[in-house]
mmCIF file of C-alpha atoms in Angstrom:
data_model
loop_
_atom_site.group_PDB
_atom_site.id
_atom_site.type_symbol
_atom_site.label_atom_id
_atom_site.label_comp_id
_atom_site.label_asym_id
_atom_site.label_seq_id
_atom_site.Cartn_x
_atom_site.Cartn_y
_atom_site.Cartn_z
ATOM 1 C CA MET A 1 -175.026 49.105 77.745
ATOM 2 C CA CYS A 2 -178.289 47.828 76.150
ATOM 3 C CA ARG A 3 -176.292 46.147 73.442
ATOM 4 C CA ASN A 4 -174.220 44.369 75.942
ATOM 5 C CA SER A 5 -177.123 43.178 78.072
ATOM 6 C CA ALA A 6 -178.994 41.873 75.045
ATOM 7 C CA HIS A 7 -175.886 40.142 73.869
ATOM 8 C CA ASN A 8 -175.524 38.564 77.332
ATOM 9 C CA LYS A 9 -179.159 37.441 77.386
ATOM 10 C CA MET A 10 -178.716 35.943 73.916
ATOM 11 C CA SER A 11 -175.515 34.143 75.113
ATOM 12 C CA GLU A 12 -177.570 32.614 77.914
ATOM 13 C CA LEU A 13 -180.154 31.353 75.503
ATOM 14 C CA LEU A 14 -177.489 29.935 73.197
ATOM 15 C CA ASN A 15 -175.887 28.193 76.070
ATOM 16 C CA ARG A 16 -179.284 26.516 76.844
ATOM 17 C CA ASN A 17 -180.061 25.646 73.300
ATOM 18 C CA THR A 18 -177.521 24.651 70.562
ATOM 19 C CA ASP A 19 -179.812 24.990 67.623
ATOM 20 C CA PRO A 20 -178.068 26.109 64.385
ATOM 21 C CA LEU A 21 -180.296 29.183 64.297
ATOM 22 C CA PHE A 22 -178.947 30.332 67.383
ATOM 23 C CA GLU A 23 -175.389 29.712 66.188
ATOM 24 C CA LYS A 24 -176.205 31.897 63.211
ATOM 25 C CA MET A 25 -177.551 34.634 65.451
ATOM 26 C CA GLU A 26 -174.379 34.474 67.541
ATOM 27 C CA LYS A 27 -172.289 34.955 64.391
ATOM 28 C CA ILE A 28 -174.371 37.985 63.369
ATOM 29 C CA PHE A 29 -173.880 39.619 66.802
ATOM 30 C CA ALA A 30 -170.198 38.886 66.652
ATOM 31 C CA GLU A 31 -169.891 40.610 63.343
ATOM 32 C CA ARG A 32 -171.960 43.467 64.624
ATOM 33 C CA ASP A 33 -169.589 43.815 67.676
ATOM 34 C CA ALA A 34 -166.666 43.812 65.342
ATOM 35 C CA GLU A 35 -168.145 46.701 63.275
ATOM 36 C CA TYR A 36 -168.853 48.688 66.568
ATOM 37 C CA LYS A 37 -165.242 48.306 67.563
ATOM 38 C CA LYS A 38 -164.091 49.484 64.057
ATOM 39 C CA MET A 39 -166.379 52.508 64.341
ATOM 40 C CA GLU A 40 -165.042 53.254 67.883
ATOM 41 C CA GLU A 41 -161.498 52.999 66.661
ATOM 42 C CA ARG A 42 -162.198 55.240 63.713
ATOM 43 C CA ASN A 43 -163.865 57.825 66.017
ATOM 44 C CA ARG A 44 -160.828 57.586 68.433
ATOM 45 C CA VAL A 45 -158.409 58.247 65.561
ATOM 46 C CA ARG A 46 -160.479 61.151 64.310
ATOM 47 C CA GLU A 47 -160.615 62.621 67.739
ATOM 48 C CA GLU A 48 -156.845 62.428 68.079
ATOM 49 C CA ALA A 49 -156.387 63.987 64.674
ATOM 50 C CA VAL A 50 -158.698 66.784 65.710
ATOM 51 C CA LYS A 51 -156.826 67.288 69.021
ATOM 52 C CA GLU A 52 -153.453 67.276 67.117
ATOM 53 C CA LYS A 53 -154.942 69.865 64.708
ATOM 54 C CA GLU A 54 -156.055 71.993 67.484
ATOM 55 C CA ASN A 55 -152.615 71.814 69.144
ATOM 56 C CA SER A 56 -150.966 72.878 65.958
ATOM 57 C CA LEU A 57 -153.430 75.724 65.500
ATOM 58 C CA LYS A 58 -152.563 76.846 69.050
ATOM 59 C CA LYS A 59 -148.883 76.669 68.266
ATOM 60 C CA GLN A 60 -149.348 78.726 65.075
ATOM 61 C CA GLU A 61 -151.410 81.239 67.080
ATOM 62 C CA GLU A 62 -148.606 81.499 69.701
ATOM 63 C CA GLN A 63 -146.098 81.975 66.874
ATOM 64 C CA PHE A 64 -148.197 84.719 65.242
ATOM 65 C CA SER A 65 -148.572 86.363 68.599
ATOM 66 C CA SER A 66 -144.793 86.347 69.076
ATOM 67 C CA ARG A 67 -144.207 87.685 65.647
ATOM 68 C CA GLU A 68 -146.568 90.448 66.187
ATOM 69 C CA GLU A 69 -144.827 91.346 69.508
ATOM 70 C CA ASN A 70 -141.429 91.316 67.654
ATOM 71 C CA VAL A 71 -142.901 93.631 65.024
ATOM 72 C CA ARG A 72 -144.124 95.919 67.538
ATOM 73 C CA GLN A 73 -140.763 95.958 69.327
ATOM 74 C CA GLN A 74 -138.967 96.595 65.972
ATOM 75 C CA GLU A 75 -141.388 99.388 65.209
ATOM 76 C CA LYS A 76 -140.608 100.875 68.661
ATOM 77 C CA GLU A 77 -136.817 100.574 68.132
ATOM 78 C CA ILE A 78 -137.129 102.066 64.556
ATOM 79 C CA GLU A 79 -139.050 105.027 66.044
ATOM 80 C CA GLU A 80 -136.328 105.524 68.669
ATOM 81 C CA LYS A 81 -133.623 105.296 66.024
ATOM 82 C CA MET A 82 -135.481 107.967 64.031
ATOM 83 C CA GLN A 83 -135.508 110.242 66.947
ATOM 84 C CA MET A 84 -131.741 109.642 67.505
ATOM 85 C CA LEU A 85 -131.043 110.394 63.870
ATOM 86 C CA GLU A 86 -133.021 113.675 64.086
ATOM 87 C CA GLU A 87 -131.093 114.544 67.155
ATOM 88 C CA LYS A 88 -127.786 113.729 65.419
ATOM 89 C CA GLN A 89 -128.823 115.843 62.454
ATOM 90 C CA ARG A 90 -129.476 118.747 64.659
ATOM 91 C CA GLU A 91 -126.102 118.200 66.361
ATOM 92 C CA THR A 92 -124.442 117.988 62.949
ATOM 93 C CA GLN A 93 -126.031 121.229 61.777
ATOM 94 C CA GLU A 94 -124.750 122.889 64.994
ATOM 95 C CA MET A 95 -121.262 121.391 64.513
ATOM 96 C CA GLU A 96 -121.108 122.722 60.984
ATOM 97 C CA LYS A 97 -121.908 126.096 62.171
ATOM 98 C CA TYR A 98 -119.208 125.839 64.937
ATOM 99 C CA LEU A 99 -116.623 124.571 62.358
ATOM 100 C CA GLN A 100 -117.456 127.468 60.030
ATOM 101 C CA LYS A 101 -116.791 129.854 62.795
ATOM 102 C CA LYS A 102 -113.491 128.066 63.730
ATOM 103 C CA ARG A 103 -112.366 128.143 60.100
ATOM 104 C CA LEU A 104 -112.790 131.863 59.942
ATOM 105 C CA GLU A 105 -110.905 132.185 63.277
ATOM 106 C CA LEU A 106 -108.072 129.899 61.928
ATOM 107 C CA GLU A 107 -107.726 131.857 58.777
ATOM 108 C CA ALA A 108 -107.232 135.021 60.852
ATOM 109 C CA ASP A 109 -104.718 133.250 63.107
ATOM 110 C CA GLU A 110 -102.844 131.841 60.070
ATOM 111 C CA GLN A 111 -102.449 135.438 58.762
ATOM 112 C CA GLN A 112 -101.135 136.468 62.075
ATOM 113 C CA SER A 113 -98.807 133.449 62.346
ATOM 114 C CA LEU A 114 -97.297 134.216 58.886
ATOM 115 C CA LEU A 115 -96.534 137.649 60.119
ATOM 116 C CA ASP A 116 -95.050 136.322 63.380
ATOM 117 C CA ASN A 117 -92.877 133.747 61.558
ATOM 118 C CA SER A 118 -91.477 136.369 59.249
ATOM 119 C CA ILE A 119 -90.546 138.411 62.297
ATOM 120 C CA LEU A 120 -89.050 135.183 63.966
ATOM 121 C CA ARG A 121 -86.956 134.259 60.912
ATOM 122 C CA GLU A 122 -85.386 137.691 60.948
ATOM 123 C CA GLU A 123 -84.598 137.421 64.601
ATOM 124 C CA ILE A 124 -83.065 133.922 64.146
ATOM 125 C CA ARG A 125 -80.900 135.248 61.269
ATOM 126 C CA ASN A 126 -79.662 137.893 63.603
ATOM 127 C CA GLU A 127 -78.959 135.254 66.352
ATOM 128 C CA LYS A 128 -77.075 133.043 63.913
ATOM 129 C CA LEU A 129 -74.880 135.936 62.942
ATOM 130 C CA LYS A 130 -74.247 136.602 66.596
ATOM 131 C CA GLN A 131 -73.380 132.886 67.269
ATOM 132 C CA GLN A 132 -70.983 132.862 64.408
ATOM 133 C CA ARG A 133 -69.221 135.789 65.745
ATOM 134 C CA LEU A 134 -69.033 134.321 69.253
ATOM 135 C CA SER A 135 -67.815 130.970 67.844
ATOM 136 C CA ARG A 136 -65.019 132.654 65.873
ATOM 137 C CA GLU A 137 -64.008 134.582 68.981
ATOM 138 C CA LEU A 138 -63.946 131.322 71.057
ATOM 139 C CA GLU A 139 -61.855 129.508 68.481
ATOM 140 C CA ASP A 140 -59.446 132.409 68.436
ATOM 141 C CA LYS A 141 -59.158 132.233 72.215
ATOM 142 C CA LEU A 142 -58.667 128.403 72.075
ATOM 143 C CA ASN A 143 -56.007 128.751 69.457
ATOM 144 C CA ASP A 144 -54.259 131.325 71.617
ATOM 145 C CA LEU A 145 -54.366 128.787 74.579
ATOM 146 C CA GLY A 146 -53.113 125.969 72.349
ATOM 147 C CA TYR A 147 -56.338 124.020 72.082
ATOM 148 C CA SER A 148 -57.978 122.746 69.019
ATOM 149 C CA SER A 149 -61.646 123.134 68.392
ATOM 150 C CA ASP A 150 -61.846 119.685 66.993
ATOM 151 C CA ASN A 151 -61.579 118.148 70.385
ATOM 152 C CA PHE A 152 -64.911 119.736 71.335
ATOM 153 C CA ASP A 153 -66.691 118.736 68.150
ATOM 154 C CA PRO A 154 -69.965 116.849 69.104
ATOM 155 C CA ALA A 155 -69.508 114.522 66.106
ATOM 156 C CA ILE A 156 -65.986 113.521 67.166
ATOM 157 C CA LEU A 157 -67.129 113.038 70.790
ATOM 158 C CA GLU A 158 -70.033 110.963 69.566
ATOM 159 C CA GLU A 159 -67.744 108.875 67.287
ATOM 160 C CA LYS A 160 -65.358 108.287 70.244
ATOM 161 C CA GLU A 161 -68.225 107.255 72.441
ATOM 162 C CA GLN A 162 -69.465 104.761 69.776
ATOM 163 C CA LYS A 163 -65.989 103.302 69.566
ATOM 164 C CA THR A 164 -65.895 102.864 73.269
ATOM 165 C CA LYS A 165 -69.250 101.038 73.158
ATOM 166 C CA GLU A 166 -67.989 98.846 70.326
ATOM 167 C CA GLN A 167 -64.856 98.019 72.232
ATOM 168 C CA ALA A 168 -66.901 97.193 75.340
ATOM 169 C CA GLN A 169 -69.104 94.882 73.240
ATOM 170 C CA GLU A 170 -66.038 93.283 71.688
ATOM 171 C CA ILE A 171 -64.463 92.760 75.158
ATOM 172 C CA GLN A 172 -67.778 91.172 76.272
ATOM 173 C CA LYS A 173 -67.756 88.800 73.254
ATOM 174 C CA LEU A 174 -64.113 87.907 74.006
ATOM 175 C CA LYS A 175 -64.973 87.234 77.594
ATOM 176 C CA GLU A 176 -67.803 84.848 76.536
ATOM 177 C CA GLU A 177 -65.422 83.287 73.962
ATOM 178 C CA ILE A 178 -62.868 82.761 76.666
ATOM 179 C CA GLU A 179 -65.355 81.092 78.967
ATOM 180 C CA LYS A 180 -66.321 78.720 76.204
ATOM 181 C CA TRP A 181 -62.570 77.814 75.538
ATOM 182 C CA GLU A 182 -62.023 77.495 79.282
ATOM 183 C CA ASP A 183 -64.856 74.972 79.502
ATOM 184 C CA LYS A 184 -63.318 73.060 76.555
ATOM 185 C CA ALA A 185 -59.923 73.306 78.265
ATOM 186 C CA ASP A 186 -61.494 71.857 81.435
ATOM 187 C CA GLU A 187 -62.853 68.970 79.386
ATOM 188 C CA TRP A 188 -59.520 68.376 77.689
ATOM 189 C CA GLU A 189 -57.794 68.548 81.126
ATOM 190 C CA GLU A 190 -60.125 65.887 82.501
ATOM 191 C CA LYS A 191 -59.434 63.720 79.413
ATOM 192 C CA GLU A 192 -55.670 64.384 79.742
ATOM 193 C CA SER A 193 -55.711 63.419 83.433
ATOM 194 C CA GLY A 194 -57.473 60.208 82.515
ATOM 195 C CA PHE A 195 -54.723 59.492 79.969
ATOM 196 C CA VAL A 196 -52.075 60.472 82.515
ATOM 197 C CA SER A 197 -53.672 58.113 85.104
ATOM 198 C CA GLN A 198 -53.552 55.262 82.490
ATOM 199 C CA ILE A 199 -49.954 56.147 81.690
ATOM 200 C CA ASP A 200 -49.040 56.092 85.389
ATOM 201 C CA THR A 201 -50.676 52.707 85.828
ATOM 202 C CA LEU A 202 -48.684 51.389 82.722
ATOM 203 C CA ASN A 203 -45.512 52.900 84.133
ATOM 204 C CA LYS A 204 -46.083 51.328 87.580
ATOM 205 C CA GLU A 205 -46.660 47.945 85.924
ATOM 206 C CA LYS A 206 -43.453 48.471 83.799
ATOM 207 C CA ALA A 207 -41.522 49.457 86.940
ATOM 208 C CA GLN A 208 -42.717 46.338 88.714
ATOM 209 C CA LEU A 209 -41.553 44.268 85.737
ATOM 210 C CA TRP A 210 -38.200 46.238 85.700
ATOM 211 C CA LYS A 211 -37.849 45.664 89.391
ATOM 212 C CA LYS A 212 -38.300 41.842 88.902
ATOM 213 C CA LEU A 213 -35.698 41.823 86.075
ATOM 214 C CA MET A 214 -33.234 43.914 88.108
ATOM 215 C CA GLY A 215 -33.812 41.609 91.146
ATOM 216 C CA VAL A 216 -32.695 38.632 89.023
ATOM 217 C CA GLU A 217 -29.553 40.645 87.947
ATOM 218 C CA ASP A 218 -28.961 41.765 91.615
ATOM 219 C CA GLU A 219 -28.692 38.199 92.775
ATOM 220 C CA SER A 220 -25.864 37.517 90.501
ATOM 221 C CA ILE A 221 -24.139 40.768 91.404
ATOM 222 C CA THR A 222 -24.536 39.937 95.096
ATOM 223 C CA GLU A 223 -22.959 36.619 94.690
ATOM 224 C CA LYS A 224 -19.862 38.269 93.125
ATOM 225 C CA LYS A 225 -19.617 40.877 95.869
ATOM 226 C CA GLU A 226 -20.119 38.547 98.917
ATOM 227 C CA ASP A 227 -16.297 38.326 99.439
ATOM 228 C CA VAL A 228 -15.807 42.097 99.479
ATOM 229 C CA PRO A 229 -16.180 43.254 103.132
ATOM 230 C CA GLY A 230 -17.341 46.717 104.241
ATOM 231 C CA LYS A 231 -18.829 47.630 100.777
ATOM 232 C CA ALA A 232 -22.434 48.660 100.843
ATOM 233 C CA GLU A 233 -24.826 47.773 98.037
ATOM 234 C CA GLU A 234 -25.513 50.707 95.779
ATOM 235 C CA PRO A 235 -29.222 51.615 95.360
ATOM 236 C CA VAL A 236 -30.917 50.721 92.155
ATOM 237 C CA GLU A 237 -32.246 53.555 90.008
ATOM 238 C CA GLU A 238 -35.506 53.236 88.195
ATOM 239 C CA ARG A 239 -35.850 54.617 84.687
ATOM 240 C CA ILE A 240 -38.999 54.228 82.571
ATOM 241 C CA SER A 241 -38.681 54.871 78.795
ATOM 242 C CA GLY A 242 -38.078 58.635 78.665
ATOM 243 C CA ALA A 243 -39.835 59.516 81.814
ATOM 244 C CA GLU A 244 -38.215 61.529 84.571
ATOM 245 C CA GLU A 245 -35.605 59.972 86.734
ATOM 246 C CA ALA A 246 -37.192 58.244 89.664
ATOM 247 C CA VAL A 247 -36.222 59.133 93.136
ATOM 248 C CA GLU A 248 -33.837 56.708 94.754
ATOM 249 C CA GLU A 249 -35.166 54.686 97.587
ATOM 250 C CA VAL A 250 -34.914 57.148 100.360
ATOM 251 C CA GLU A 251 -34.171 56.435 103.895
ATOM 252 C CA GLU A 252 -36.706 58.032 106.337
ATOM 253 C CA VAL A 253 -35.188 59.452 109.393
ATOM 254 C CA GLU A 254 -37.485 58.921 112.296
ATOM 255 C CA VAL A 255 -37.827 61.668 114.852
ATOM 256 C CA VAL A 256 -35.922 60.287 117.836
ATOM 257 C CA PRO A 257 -35.661 62.211 121.092
ATOM 258 C CA GLU A 258 -32.134 63.480 121.403
ATOM 259 C CA GLU A 259 -30.020 63.927 124.503
ATOM 260 C CA GLU A 260 -30.042 67.434 125.801
ATOM 261 C CA SER A 261 -26.343 67.967 125.274
ATOM 262 C CA VAL A 262 -26.501 66.890 121.693
ATOM 263 C CA TYR A 263 -29.598 69.092 120.976
ATOM 264 C CA ALA A 264 -27.809 72.133 122.587
ATOM 265 C CA LYS A 265 -24.715 71.451 120.452
ATOM 266 C CA GLU A 266 -26.783 71.241 117.295
ATOM 267 C CA GLU A 267 -28.570 74.439 118.254
ATOM 268 C CA GLU A 268 -25.265 76.178 118.732
ATOM 269 C CA ASN A 269 -24.109 74.906 115.377
ATOM 270 C CA LEU A 270 -27.204 76.190 113.706
ATOM 271 C CA LYS A 271 -26.785 79.685 115.309
ATOM 272 C CA GLU A 272 -23.167 79.691 114.182
ATOM 273 C CA ALA A 273 -24.099 78.756 110.668
ATOM 274 C CA ILE A 274 -26.608 81.573 110.585
ATOM 275 C CA GLU A 275 -24.099 83.998 111.996
ATOM 276 C CA MET A 276 -21.469 82.954 109.444
ATOM 277 C CA ASP A 277 -24.061 83.337 106.638
ATOM 278 C CA THR A 278 -23.724 79.859 105.439
ATOM 279 C CA PRO A 279 -26.359 78.174 103.148
ATOM 280 C CA LEU A 280 -29.378 76.815 104.909
ATOM 281 C CA THR A 281 -29.529 73.045 105.016
ATOM 282 C CA ALA A 282 -32.366 70.587 105.328
ATOM 283 C CA GLU A 283 -31.204 69.461 108.730
ATOM 284 C CA GLY A 284 -30.909 73.090 109.929
ATOM 285 C CA PHE A 285 -34.432 73.885 108.724
ATOM 286 C CA TYR A 286 -35.761 70.614 110.344
ATOM 287 C CA ASN A 287 -34.109 71.497 113.665
ATOM 288 C CA TYR A 288 -35.606 75.140 113.426
ATOM 289 C CA LEU A 289 -39.072 73.593 112.854
ATOM 290 C CA GLN A 290 -38.730 71.382 115.848
ATOM 291 C CA GLU A 291 -37.619 74.400 117.948
ATOM 292 C CA GLN A 292 -40.572 76.529 116.829
ATOM 293 C CA GLU A 293 -43.172 73.723 117.379
ATOM 294 C CA VAL A 294 -45.037 74.515 114.144
ATOM 295 C CA GLY A 295 -47.266 71.492 114.656
ATOM 296 C CA GLY A 296 -48.221 68.700 112.310
ATOM 297 C CA VAL A 297 -45.830 65.848 111.333
ATOM 298 C CA ILE A 298 -42.344 66.842 110.394
ATOM 299 C CA GLN A 299 -39.930 64.448 108.705
ATOM 300 C CA LEU A 300 -36.267 64.720 107.474
ATOM 301 C CA ARG A 301 -35.608 62.613 104.295
ATOM 302 C CA HIS A 302 -32.531 61.901 102.315
ATOM 303 C CA ALA A 303 -32.984 61.373 98.521
ATOM 304 C CA LYS A 304 -30.921 61.423 95.396
ATOM 305 C CA GLN A 305 -32.196 64.797 94.118
ATOM 306 C CA GLY A 306 -31.305 66.385 97.601
ATOM 307 C CA ASP A 307 -32.280 66.307 101.239
ATOM 308 C CA MET A 308 -35.764 67.295 101.936
ATOM 309 C CA VAL A 309 -38.116 68.264 104.852
ATOM 310 C CA ASN A 310 -41.769 67.174 104.759
ATOM 311 C CA ILE A 311 -44.442 68.987 106.827
ATOM 312 C CA ALA A 312 -47.842 67.508 106.903
ATOM 313 C CA ILE A 313 -50.578 69.641 108.300
ATOM 314 C CA SER A 314 -54.244 68.456 107.969
ATOM 315 C CA GLN A 315 -54.777 67.873 104.259
ATOM 316 C CA ILE A 316 -51.746 69.893 103.169
ATOM 317 C CA VAL A 317 -48.270 68.517 102.653
ATOM 318 C CA VAL A 318 -45.231 70.894 102.269
ATOM 319 C CA THR A 319 -42.044 69.422 100.740
ATOM 320 C CA VAL A 320 -38.896 71.608 100.892
ATOM 321 C CA VAL A 321 -35.999 70.213 98.845
ATOM 322 C CA PHE A 322 -32.431 71.380 99.429
ATOM 323 C CA ALA A 323 -30.889 70.409 96.064
ATOM 324 C CA GLU A 324 -28.376 72.524 94.066
ATOM 325 C CA GLU A 325 -31.167 74.932 93.639
ATOM 326 C CA GLY A 326 -33.619 75.065 96.543
ATOM 327 C CA TRP A 327 -37.311 74.462 95.642
ATOM 328 C CA PHE A 328 -40.481 73.496 97.394
ATOM 329 C CA ASP A 329 -44.042 72.316 96.661
ATOM 330 C CA ILE A 330 -47.225 72.609 98.621
ATOM 331 C CA LYS A 331 -49.903 69.891 97.860
ATOM 332 C CA LYS A 332 -53.434 69.823 99.144
ATOM 333 C CA SER A 333 -56.177 67.355 98.549
ATOM 334 C CA ILE A 334 -59.649 68.810 97.696
ATOM 335 C CA GLY A 335 -63.090 67.282 97.965
ATOM 336 C CA ASN A 336 -64.192 67.073 94.310
ATOM 337 C CA ASN A 337 -63.599 68.124 90.837
ATOM 338 C CA ASN A 338 -63.971 71.893 90.802
ATOM 339 C CA ARG A 339 -63.928 73.834 87.475
ATOM 340 C CA LYS A 340 -64.067 77.078 89.237
ATOM 341 C CA LEU A 341 -60.841 76.234 91.101
ATOM 342 C CA ARG A 342 -59.071 75.287 87.828
ATOM 343 C CA ARG A 343 -60.062 78.646 86.340
ATOM 344 C CA LEU A 344 -58.801 80.327 89.416
ATOM 345 C CA ILE A 345 -55.503 78.376 89.057
ATOM 346 C CA ARG A 346 -55.096 79.537 85.484
ATOM 347 C CA SER A 347 -55.590 83.133 86.602
ATOM 348 C CA TRP A 348 -52.892 82.644 89.350
ATOM 349 C CA ASN A 349 -50.444 81.246 86.784
ATOM 350 C CA SER A 350 -51.044 84.197 84.451
ATOM 351 C CA SER A 351 -50.868 86.943 87.136
ATOM 352 C CA GLN A 352 -47.488 85.968 88.801
ATOM 353 C CA ASN A 353 -44.370 84.241 87.937
ATOM 354 C CA ASP A 354 -42.965 83.223 91.382
ATOM 355 C CA LEU A 355 -45.262 80.151 91.793
ATOM 356 C CA THR A 356 -46.613 77.496 89.428
ATOM 357 C CA PHE A 357 -49.974 75.993 90.357
ATOM 358 C CA LYS A 358 -51.127 72.636 89.078
ATOM 359 C CA TYR A 359 -54.548 70.697 89.413
ATOM 360 C CA ASP A 360 -54.335 66.941 89.162
ATOM 361 C CA THR A 361 -57.758 65.533 88.475
ATOM 362 C CA SER A 362 -56.578 61.935 88.860
ATOM 363 C CA ASP A 363 -56.281 62.311 92.731
ATOM 364 C CA ASN A 364 -58.039 65.802 93.149
ATOM 365 C CA THR A 365 -54.986 67.616 94.342
ATOM 366 C CA VAL A 366 -53.708 71.186 93.964
ATOM 367 C CA THR A 367 -49.966 71.719 93.853
ATOM 368 C CA ALA A 368 -48.000 75.011 94.251
ATOM 369 C CA GLU A 369 -44.351 74.868 93.216
ATOM 370 C CA GLY A 370 -41.714 77.491 93.619
ATOM 371 C CA ASP A 371 -38.008 78.141 94.413
ATOM 372 C CA PHE A 372 -36.330 79.632 97.414
ATOM 373 C CA ASP A 373 -32.917 81.113 98.181
ATOM 374 C CA LYS A 374 -30.716 78.847 100.440
ATOM 375 C CA ASP A 375 -28.901 81.957 101.621
ATOM 376 C CA GLN A 376 -31.840 83.152 103.597
ATOM 377 C CA THR A 377 -32.422 82.064 107.183
ATOM 378 C CA ALA A 378 -34.770 79.375 108.439
ATOM 379 C CA GLU A 379 -37.027 81.975 109.930
ATOM 380 C CA GLU A 380 -37.281 83.915 106.543
ATOM 381 C CA LEU A 381 -38.086 80.585 104.774
ATOM 382 C CA LEU A 382 -40.846 79.616 107.263
ATOM 383 C CA ARG A 383 -42.358 83.018 107.218
ATOM 384 C CA TYR A 384 -42.424 82.824 103.344
ATOM 385 C CA LEU A 385 -44.167 79.454 103.438
ATOM 386 C CA ASP A 386 -46.620 80.786 106.059
ATOM 387 C CA ARG A 387 -47.517 83.675 103.818
ATOM 388 C CA LEU A 388 -48.158 81.384 100.897
ATOM 389 C CA LEU A 389 -50.364 79.067 102.908
ATOM 390 C CA ASP A 390 -52.390 82.060 104.237
ATOM 391 C CA THR A 391 -52.720 83.592 100.713
ATOM 392 C CA TYR A 392 -53.636 80.503 98.629
ATOM 393 C CA PHE A 393 -54.662 77.858 101.207
ATOM 394 C CA ASP A 394 -56.900 77.928 104.261
ATOM 395 C CA THR A 395 -55.171 75.594 106.744
ATOM 396 C CA ASP A 396 -57.919 76.030 109.320
ATOM 397 C CA THR A 397 -60.802 74.632 107.201
ATOM 398 C CA GLY A 398 -58.719 72.612 104.723
ATOM 399 C CA GLU A 399 -60.369 74.357 101.768
ATOM 400 C CA GLU A 400 -58.932 76.358 98.874
ATOM 401 C CA GLU A 401 -59.544 80.162 99.214
#
């Protein structure tokens, strides 16, 4: 503080007088101030070093204290372990005494067991002799009754049971293999249906071309026959390169209300035909259906392969053909492609021979085909068709059973 005041007074004097002597004094004071600052800085650094050393010593003291505590804890744990070892040693000595006692007891029991086993072996030998005697007596009785003891042999029974299990496993493998082949068959059926659809399209196009060609030929034929009165033009048959013979253009007979006398006469004729046991005709069956009011749309058609009766009920169409051999088909449309249904159809075809079921994937229809005897009555034929519809088709919901 004094140094600062003296310096301040000297600065005031220097400000008043600019003599060189005073400038030299100012320089001396400035150098002294610089030395003071260096000394202060040195003292500050030494104080910080001392403080840092003190902190380090405190940390070391704390570490030594912690180590001392750990050593004390370890000594305590070692002492406890020594006590435990002494306790274990006492227990071990007691266990050795107990085991020695048990060993002596076991040796005595072993001697007794050897004696008991000898007695038991002799008893078992006697029991075996008794069992052999009884077995021979049983075999003699079975032989007297006509039975063989081999049938009751456990080894044979076990072998038969093993064979049965193996057969069951083989059957299961075959079922799985059949399912795989059925899936492949379904895929091939889908591909085949696609090919059939393409063939049908080509056949239709070919038929159209054939009709156009035949139309040109018909014009020339018609010109030649114009002068022949009363002669009707013959229908043209369609044939497509090895395919089935197409049905001749049929004339659909519309259902027209008949006069009461005509209807009564036809009814009498039908009854007379039934009484005379004459073959059933398409017209007779058609009239019987009209009489019974079976419902749906009923049509009588005339075609080259024979007269036929069509019955349309919901999504089901029944076609009864009165050809040389009577046959029918029942066709139904389904909603979508159903693999389960195709498997069911294969099962039906393999389980009975009266009907043939087909599944057409091109238009998603199921068809059942079969024959009928024209010597039966219209009532019997209708009952037979009703039974087929109830068995294989659900006419109420329009779904396959």
